[in-house]
Amino acid sequence: TLYELLTLRSAFDARGHLQLIDQITSKEPTRLREIDRRIPRDLETIILQSTAKLQGERYSSVRAFVRDLESFEQGRAISARPPSAWYLAALLIKRQRMLAV
């Protein structure tokens, strides 16, 4: 929902339910700042962490997510970090298992 509010478009452009499920499980949405450079990096980072595909890369609780949103709103440092190289490698391996082997 936050992604759509900031970009004014859906995270995935699917024509049907099956295509949507496939996109959600196999693709990353376009980064917010690629759509609109005015979106602050910290806010993009918060949304990327909240929508990460791997559970270990997402917020551990709603409380942690809300804390980061409040920190962003108040101009303080956030705890979220951009996706790590390990996370991106794990996604590649998950999507391209034959290539990884």
PDB file of C-alpha atoms in Angstrom:
ATOM      1  CA  THR A   1       0.000   0.000   0.000  1.00  0.00           C
ATOM      2  CA  LEU A   2       2.803   2.440   0.834  1.00  0.00           C
ATOM      3  CA  TYR A   3       4.511   1.545  -2.437  1.00  0.00           C
ATOM      4  CA  GLU A   4       1.339   2.397  -4.356  1.00  0.00           C
ATOM      5  CA  LEU A   5       0.733   5.598  -2.407  1.00  0.00           C
ATOM      6  CA  LEU A   6       4.235   6.860  -3.176  1.00  0.00           C
ATOM      7  CA  THR A   7       4.453   5.772  -6.819  1.00  0.00           C
ATOM      8  CA  LEU A   8       0.788   6.004  -7.826  1.00  0.00           C
ATOM      9  CA  ARG A   9       1.046   2.554  -9.399  1.00  0.00           C
ATOM     10  CA  SER A  10       1.027  -1.095  -8.377  1.00  0.00           C
ATOM     11  CA  ALA A  11       4.248  -2.821  -7.440  1.00  0.00           C
ATOM     12  CA  PHE A  12       3.470  -5.465 -10.091  1.00  0.00           C
ATOM     13  CA  ASP A  13       1.715  -5.061 -13.428  1.00  0.00           C
ATOM     14  CA  ALA A  14      -0.201  -8.303 -13.809  1.00  0.00           C
ATOM     15  CA  ARG A  15      -3.280  -9.011 -15.879  1.00  0.00           C
ATOM     16  CA  GLY A  16      -4.610 -11.861 -13.765  1.00  0.00           C
ATOM     17  CA  HIS A  17      -4.251 -13.599 -10.411  1.00  0.00           C
ATOM     18  CA  LEU A  18      -1.845 -16.293 -11.635  1.00  0.00           C
ATOM     19  CA  GLN A  19       0.404 -13.755 -13.350  1.00  0.00           C
ATOM     20  CA  LEU A  20       0.354 -11.620 -10.187  1.00  0.00           C
ATOM     21  CA  ILE A  21       1.366 -14.559  -7.998  1.00  0.00           C
ATOM     22  CA  ASP A  22       4.171 -15.416 -10.427  1.00  0.00           C
ATOM     23  CA  GLN A  23       5.465 -11.836 -10.400  1.00  0.00           C
ATOM     24  CA  ILE A  24       5.303 -11.576  -6.612  1.00  0.00           C
ATOM     25  CA  THR A  25       7.296 -14.775  -6.164  1.00  0.00           C
ATOM     26  CA  SER A  26       9.821 -14.290  -8.960  1.00  0.00           C
ATOM     27  CA  LYS A  27      10.361 -10.562  -9.521  1.00  0.00           C
ATOM     28  CA  GLU A  28      11.353  -7.528  -7.531  1.00  0.00           C
ATOM     29  CA  PRO A  29       9.187  -4.442  -7.963  1.00  0.00           C
ATOM     30  CA  THR A  30      10.803  -1.446  -9.602  1.00  0.00           C
ATOM     31  CA  ARG A  31      12.730   0.533  -7.003  1.00  0.00           C
ATOM     32  CA  LEU A  32      10.756   3.532  -5.855  1.00  0.00           C
ATOM     33  CA  ARG A  33      13.485   6.057  -6.644  1.00  0.00           C
ATOM     34  CA  GLU A  34      13.649   4.766 -10.225  1.00  0.00           C
ATOM     35  CA  ILE A  35      10.022   5.832 -10.558  1.00  0.00           C
ATOM     36  CA  ASP A  36      10.306   9.105  -8.637  1.00  0.00           C
ATOM     37  CA  ARG A  37      13.706  10.514  -7.587  1.00  0.00           C
ATOM     38  CA  ARG A  38      11.957  12.761  -5.056  1.00  0.00           C
ATOM     39  CA  ILE A  39      11.206   9.790  -2.803  1.00  0.00           C
ATOM     40  CA  PRO A  40      13.734   9.943   0.068  1.00  0.00           C
ATOM     41  CA  ARG A  41      16.280   7.102   0.217  1.00  0.00           C
ATOM     42  CA  ASP A  42      15.420   6.246   3.824  1.00  0.00           C
ATOM     43  CA  LEU A  43      11.737   5.881   2.967  1.00  0.00           C
ATOM     44  CA  GLU A  44      12.595   3.692  -0.015  1.00  0.00           C
ATOM     45  CA  THR A  45      14.812   1.563   2.247  1.00  0.00           C
ATOM     46  CA  ILE A  46      12.005   1.138   4.790  1.00  0.00           C
ATOM     47  CA  ILE A  47       9.588  -0.010   2.100  1.00  0.00           C
ATOM     48  CA  LEU A  48      12.157  -2.330   0.504  1.00  0.00           C
ATOM     49  CA  GLN A  49      12.826  -3.975   3.865  1.00  0.00           C
ATOM     50  CA  SER A  50       9.124  -4.329   4.612  1.00  0.00           C
ATOM     51  CA  THR A  51       8.514  -6.042   1.247  1.00  0.00           C
ATOM     52  CA  ALA A  52      11.642  -8.230   1.104  1.00  0.00           C
ATOM     53  CA  LYS A  53      10.977 -11.729  -0.177  1.00  0.00           C
ATOM     54  CA  LEU A  54      13.237 -13.497   2.322  1.00  0.00           C
ATOM     55  CA  GLN A  55      11.815 -13.526   5.846  1.00  0.00           C
ATOM     56  CA  GLY A  56      15.172 -12.809   7.467  1.00  0.00           C
ATOM     57  CA  GLU A  57      15.492  -9.581   5.465  1.00  0.00           C
ATOM     58  CA  ARG A  58      12.071  -8.205   6.535  1.00  0.00           C
ATOM     59  CA  TYR A  59      11.261  -6.370   9.755  1.00  0.00           C
ATOM     60  CA  SER A  60      11.050  -8.749  12.692  1.00  0.00           C
ATOM     61  CA  SER A  61       7.856  -7.103  13.959  1.00  0.00           C
ATOM     62  CA  VAL A  62       5.282  -4.451  13.162  1.00  0.00           C
ATOM     63  CA  ARG A  63       6.689  -2.481  16.098  1.00  0.00           C
ATOM     64  CA  ALA A  64      10.129  -2.309  14.411  1.00  0.00           C
ATOM     65  CA  PHE A  65       8.501  -1.191  11.150  1.00  0.00           C
ATOM     66  CA  VAL A  66       6.504   1.533  12.914  1.00  0.00           C
ATOM     67  CA  ARG A  67       9.621   2.661  14.810  1.00  0.00           C
ATOM     68  CA  ASP A  68      11.457   3.178  11.523  1.00  0.00           C
ATOM     69  CA  LEU A  69       8.524   5.076  10.002  1.00  0.00           C
ATOM     70  CA  GLU A  70       8.391   7.318  13.088  1.00  0.00           C
ATOM     71  CA  SER A  71      12.168   7.844  12.983  1.00  0.00           C
ATOM     72  CA  PHE A  72      11.944   8.809   9.309  1.00  0.00           C
ATOM     73  CA  GLU A  73       9.068  11.194  10.003  1.00  0.00           C
ATOM     74  CA  GLN A  74      11.026  12.836  12.840  1.00  0.00           C
ATOM     75  CA  GLY A  75      14.257  13.094  10.841  1.00  0.00           C
ATOM     76  CA  ARG A  76      16.158  10.537  12.922  1.00  0.00           C
ATOM     77  CA  ALA A  77      18.273   7.628  11.713  1.00  0.00           C
ATOM     78  CA  ILE A  78      16.389   4.486  10.681  1.00  0.00           C
ATOM     79  CA  SER A  79      17.448   0.917  11.477  1.00  0.00           C
ATOM     80  CA  ALA A  80      16.667  -0.489   8.007  1.00  0.00           C
ATOM     81  CA  ARG A  81      19.511  -0.951   5.572  1.00  0.00           C
ATOM     82  CA  PRO A  82      19.476  -1.385   1.782  1.00  0.00           C
ATOM     83  CA  PRO A  83      19.357  -5.017   0.584  1.00  0.00           C
ATOM     84  CA  SER A  84      22.652  -6.789   1.216  1.00  0.00           C
ATOM     85  CA  ALA A  85      24.716  -8.526  -1.440  1.00  0.00           C
ATOM     86  CA  TRP A  86      23.909 -11.832   0.305  1.00  0.00           C
ATOM     87  CA  TYR A  87      20.181 -11.149   0.003  1.00  0.00           C
ATOM     88  CA  LEU A  88      20.497 -10.339  -3.694  1.00  0.00           C
ATOM     89  CA  ALA A  89      22.636 -13.452  -4.268  1.00  0.00           C
ATOM     90  CA  ALA A  90      20.102 -15.635  -2.436  1.00  0.00           C
ATOM     91  CA  LEU A  91      17.318 -14.278  -4.638  1.00  0.00           C
ATOM     92  CA  LEU A  92      19.342 -15.006  -7.775  1.00  0.00           C
ATOM     93  CA  ILE A  93      20.022 -18.554  -6.620  1.00  0.00           C
ATOM     94  CA  LYS A  94      16.380 -19.088  -5.722  1.00  0.00           C
ATOM     95  CA  ARG A  95      15.201 -17.845  -9.127  1.00  0.00           C
ATOM     96  CA  GLN A  96      17.943 -19.365 -11.288  1.00  0.00           C
ATOM     97  CA  ARG A  97      18.800 -22.642  -9.564  1.00  0.00           C
ATOM     98  CA  MET A  98      20.155 -24.336 -12.684  1.00  0.00           C
ATOM     99  CA  LEU A  99      22.351 -21.334 -13.470  1.00  0.00           C
ATOM    100  CA  ALA A 100      23.620 -21.232  -9.871  1.00  0.00           C
ATOM    101  CA  VAL A 101      24.512 -24.927  -9.926  1.00  0.00           C
TER     102      VAL A 101
END
